[in-house]
mmCIF file of C-alpha atoms in Angstrom:
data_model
loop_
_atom_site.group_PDB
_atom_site.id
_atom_site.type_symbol
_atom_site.label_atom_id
_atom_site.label_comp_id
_atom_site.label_asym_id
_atom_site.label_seq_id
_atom_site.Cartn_x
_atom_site.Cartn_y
_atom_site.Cartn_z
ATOM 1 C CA UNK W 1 49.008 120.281 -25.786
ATOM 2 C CA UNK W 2 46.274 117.527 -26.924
ATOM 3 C CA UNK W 3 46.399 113.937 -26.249
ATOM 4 C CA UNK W 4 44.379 111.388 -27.250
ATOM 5 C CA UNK W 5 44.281 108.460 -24.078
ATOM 6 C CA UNK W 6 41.874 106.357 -22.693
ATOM 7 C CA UNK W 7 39.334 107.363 -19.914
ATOM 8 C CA UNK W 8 39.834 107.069 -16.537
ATOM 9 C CA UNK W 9 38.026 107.812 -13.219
ATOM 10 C CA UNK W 10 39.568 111.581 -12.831
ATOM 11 C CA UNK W 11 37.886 112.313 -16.085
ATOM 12 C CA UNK W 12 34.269 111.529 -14.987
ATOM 13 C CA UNK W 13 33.216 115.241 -14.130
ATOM 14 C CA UNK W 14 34.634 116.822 -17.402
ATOM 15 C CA UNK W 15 33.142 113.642 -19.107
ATOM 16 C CA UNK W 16 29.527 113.822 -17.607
ATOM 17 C CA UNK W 17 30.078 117.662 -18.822
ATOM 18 C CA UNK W 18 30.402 116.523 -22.739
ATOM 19 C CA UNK W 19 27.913 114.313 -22.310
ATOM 20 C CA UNK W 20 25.777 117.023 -21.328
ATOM 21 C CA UNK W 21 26.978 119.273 -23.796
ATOM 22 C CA UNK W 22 26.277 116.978 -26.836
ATOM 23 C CA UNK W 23 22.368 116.094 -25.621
ATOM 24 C CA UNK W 24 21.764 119.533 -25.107
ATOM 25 C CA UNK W 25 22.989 120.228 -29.090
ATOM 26 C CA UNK W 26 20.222 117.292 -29.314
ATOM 27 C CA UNK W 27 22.880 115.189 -31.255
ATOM 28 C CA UNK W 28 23.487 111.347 -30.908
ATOM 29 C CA UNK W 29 26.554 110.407 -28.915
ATOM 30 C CA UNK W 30 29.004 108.763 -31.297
ATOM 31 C CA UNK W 31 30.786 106.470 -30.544
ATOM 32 C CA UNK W 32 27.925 105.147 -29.616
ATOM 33 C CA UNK W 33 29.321 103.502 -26.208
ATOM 34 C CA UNK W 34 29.586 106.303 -24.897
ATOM 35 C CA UNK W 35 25.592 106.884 -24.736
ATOM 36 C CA UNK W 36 24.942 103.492 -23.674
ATOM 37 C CA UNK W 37 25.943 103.593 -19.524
ATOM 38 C CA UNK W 38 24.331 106.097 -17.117
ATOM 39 C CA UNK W 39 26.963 105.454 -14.565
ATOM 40 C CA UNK W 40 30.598 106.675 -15.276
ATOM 41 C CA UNK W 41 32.406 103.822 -13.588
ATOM 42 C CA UNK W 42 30.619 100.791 -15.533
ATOM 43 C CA UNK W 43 30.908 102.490 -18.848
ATOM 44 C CA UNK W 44 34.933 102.478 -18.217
ATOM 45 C CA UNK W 45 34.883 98.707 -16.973
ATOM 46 C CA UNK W 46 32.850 98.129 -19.814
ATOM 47 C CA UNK W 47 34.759 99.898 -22.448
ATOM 48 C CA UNK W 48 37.909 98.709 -21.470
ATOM 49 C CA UNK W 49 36.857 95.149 -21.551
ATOM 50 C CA UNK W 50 35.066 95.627 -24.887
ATOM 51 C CA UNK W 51 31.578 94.514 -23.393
ATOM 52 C CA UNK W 52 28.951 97.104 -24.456
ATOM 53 C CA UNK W 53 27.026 96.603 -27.702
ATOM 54 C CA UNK W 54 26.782 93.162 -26.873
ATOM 55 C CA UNK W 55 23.220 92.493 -28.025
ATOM 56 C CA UNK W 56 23.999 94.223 -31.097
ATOM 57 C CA UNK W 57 25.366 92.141 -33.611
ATOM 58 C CA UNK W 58 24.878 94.174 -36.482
ATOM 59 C CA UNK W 59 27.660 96.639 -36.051
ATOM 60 C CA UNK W 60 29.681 94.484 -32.942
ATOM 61 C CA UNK W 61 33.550 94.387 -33.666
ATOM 62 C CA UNK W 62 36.351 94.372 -31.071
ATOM 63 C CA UNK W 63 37.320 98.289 -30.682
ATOM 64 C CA UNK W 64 39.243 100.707 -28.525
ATOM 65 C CA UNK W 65 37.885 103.916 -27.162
ATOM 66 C CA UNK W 66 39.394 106.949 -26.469
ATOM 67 C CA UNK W 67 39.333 110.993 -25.682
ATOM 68 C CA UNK W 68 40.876 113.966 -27.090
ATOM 69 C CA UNK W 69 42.241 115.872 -24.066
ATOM 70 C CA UNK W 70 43.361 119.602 -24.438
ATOM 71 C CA UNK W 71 46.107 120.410 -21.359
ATOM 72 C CA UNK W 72 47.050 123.638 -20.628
ATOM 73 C CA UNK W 73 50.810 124.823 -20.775
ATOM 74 C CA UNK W 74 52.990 127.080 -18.943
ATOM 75 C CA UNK W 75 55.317 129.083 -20.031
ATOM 76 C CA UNK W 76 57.876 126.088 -20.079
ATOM 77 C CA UNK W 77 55.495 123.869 -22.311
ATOM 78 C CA UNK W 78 54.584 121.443 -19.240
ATOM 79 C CA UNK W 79 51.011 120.598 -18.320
ATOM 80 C CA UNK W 80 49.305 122.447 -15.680
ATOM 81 C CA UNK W 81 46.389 120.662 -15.149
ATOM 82 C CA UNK W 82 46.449 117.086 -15.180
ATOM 83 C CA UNK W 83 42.829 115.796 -16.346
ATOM 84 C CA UNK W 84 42.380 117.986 -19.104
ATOM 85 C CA UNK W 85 39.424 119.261 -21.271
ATOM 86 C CA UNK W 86 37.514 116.360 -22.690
ATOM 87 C CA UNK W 87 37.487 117.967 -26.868
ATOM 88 C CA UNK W 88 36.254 114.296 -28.609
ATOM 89 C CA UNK W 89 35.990 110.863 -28.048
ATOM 90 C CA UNK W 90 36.593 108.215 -30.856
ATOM 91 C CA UNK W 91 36.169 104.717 -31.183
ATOM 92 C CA UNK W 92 38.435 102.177 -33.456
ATOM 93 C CA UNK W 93 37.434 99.186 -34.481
ATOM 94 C CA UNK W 94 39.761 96.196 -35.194
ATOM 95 C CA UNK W 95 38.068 94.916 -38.415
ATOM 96 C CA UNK W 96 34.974 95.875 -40.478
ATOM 97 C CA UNK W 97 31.757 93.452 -40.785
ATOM 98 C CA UNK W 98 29.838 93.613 -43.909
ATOM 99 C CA UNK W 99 27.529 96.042 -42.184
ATOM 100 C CA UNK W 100 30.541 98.426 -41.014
ATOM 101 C CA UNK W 101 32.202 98.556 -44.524
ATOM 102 C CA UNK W 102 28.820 100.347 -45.672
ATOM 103 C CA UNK W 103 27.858 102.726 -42.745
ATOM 104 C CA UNK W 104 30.571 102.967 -39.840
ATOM 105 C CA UNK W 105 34.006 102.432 -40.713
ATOM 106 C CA UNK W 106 37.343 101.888 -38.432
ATOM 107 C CA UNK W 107 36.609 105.058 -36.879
ATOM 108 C CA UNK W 108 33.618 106.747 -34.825
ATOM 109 C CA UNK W 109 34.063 110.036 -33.411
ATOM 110 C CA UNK W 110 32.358 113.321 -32.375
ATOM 111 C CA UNK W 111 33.648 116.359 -31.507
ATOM 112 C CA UNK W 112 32.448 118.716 -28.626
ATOM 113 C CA UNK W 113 30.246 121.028 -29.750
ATOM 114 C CA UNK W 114 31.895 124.194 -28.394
ATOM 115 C CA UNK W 115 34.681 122.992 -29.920
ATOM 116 C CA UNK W 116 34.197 122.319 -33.329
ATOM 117 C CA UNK W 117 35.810 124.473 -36.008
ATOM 118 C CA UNK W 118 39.251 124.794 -34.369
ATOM 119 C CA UNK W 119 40.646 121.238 -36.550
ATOM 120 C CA UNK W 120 39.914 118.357 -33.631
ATOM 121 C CA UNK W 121 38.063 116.360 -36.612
ATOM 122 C CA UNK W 122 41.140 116.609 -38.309
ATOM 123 C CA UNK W 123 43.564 115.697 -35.358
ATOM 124 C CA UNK W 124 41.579 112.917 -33.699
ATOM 125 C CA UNK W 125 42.059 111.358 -37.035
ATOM 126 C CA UNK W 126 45.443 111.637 -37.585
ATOM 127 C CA UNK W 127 46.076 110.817 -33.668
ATOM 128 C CA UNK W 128 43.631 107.546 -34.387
ATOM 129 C CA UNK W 129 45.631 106.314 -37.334
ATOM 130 C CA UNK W 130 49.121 105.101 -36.588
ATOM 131 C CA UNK W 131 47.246 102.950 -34.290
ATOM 132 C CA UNK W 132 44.889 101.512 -36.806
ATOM 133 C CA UNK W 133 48.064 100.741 -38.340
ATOM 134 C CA UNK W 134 49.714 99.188 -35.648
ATOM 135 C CA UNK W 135 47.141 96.488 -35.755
ATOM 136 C CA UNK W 136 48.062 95.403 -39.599
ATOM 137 C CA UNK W 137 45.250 97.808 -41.070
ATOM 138 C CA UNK W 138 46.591 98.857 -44.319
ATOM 139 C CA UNK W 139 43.022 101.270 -45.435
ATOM 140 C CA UNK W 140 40.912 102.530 -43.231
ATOM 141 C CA UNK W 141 37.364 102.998 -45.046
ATOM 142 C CA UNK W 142 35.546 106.038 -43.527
ATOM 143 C CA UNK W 143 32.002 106.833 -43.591
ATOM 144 C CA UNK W 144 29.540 109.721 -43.154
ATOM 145 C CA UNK W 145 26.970 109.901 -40.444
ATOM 146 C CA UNK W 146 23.545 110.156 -42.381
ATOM 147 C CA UNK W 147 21.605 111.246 -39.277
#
């Protein structure tokens, strides 16, 4: 079962693990939030409140973060563990800048590296989209990463 939520404390451990994971694959963290905070508990404050970035101008729009969560099932289709395996994290932004609409887009998002291949790309988008749409966003331009 996946789920796409936002963060909260339980999470930190399998969190700090992606982290990990995506530095050691020498890759930029994307969104970039994510890779801002050293310590777990003020990147949530922060992300929930929509306070990082705040010197940067040049891409800053109000957005929503989130992670892809993979749950294990029993036999019954119910969850048996409750956090979940951190697969992606995504960020959605409310409106584009003139900066955005060339390089960025409504939607940031990496995948974990060991799990890439198996169509997370594909679902974090389609998870990320009715909500895009819930906020009167009739297009969402999407761009490629050129790093």
């Amino acid at each position: 079962m996946m789920k796409l939520r936002k963060l909260e404390l339980q999470d930190k451990s399998e969190f700090i693990s992606y982290i990990k994971e995506i530095r050691n694959s020498n890759e930029r963290i994307i969104p970039s939030p994510f890779g801002v905070l050293e310590n777990y508990e003020e990147l949530l404050q922060a992300i929930n409140i929509d306070m990082l970035s705040a010197d940067n101008k040049f891409f800053r729009v109000p957005s929503d973060h989130y992670g892809l969560f993979s749950y294990s099932e029993d036999s019954s289709n119910k969850a048996v563990n409750n956090s979940g395996e951190l697969v992606g994290l995504v960020g959605l932004r409310h409106y584009l800048n003139d900066n955005l609409r060339i390089r960025g887009g409504h939607i940031g998002y990496s995948i974990r590296p060991s799990c890439r291949g198996r169509g997370f790309g594909k679902l974090i988008l389609q998870l990320s989209l009715p909500y895009l749409k819930s906020l009167g966003l009739s297009s969402v331009p999407v761009t490629t990463d050129p790093w």
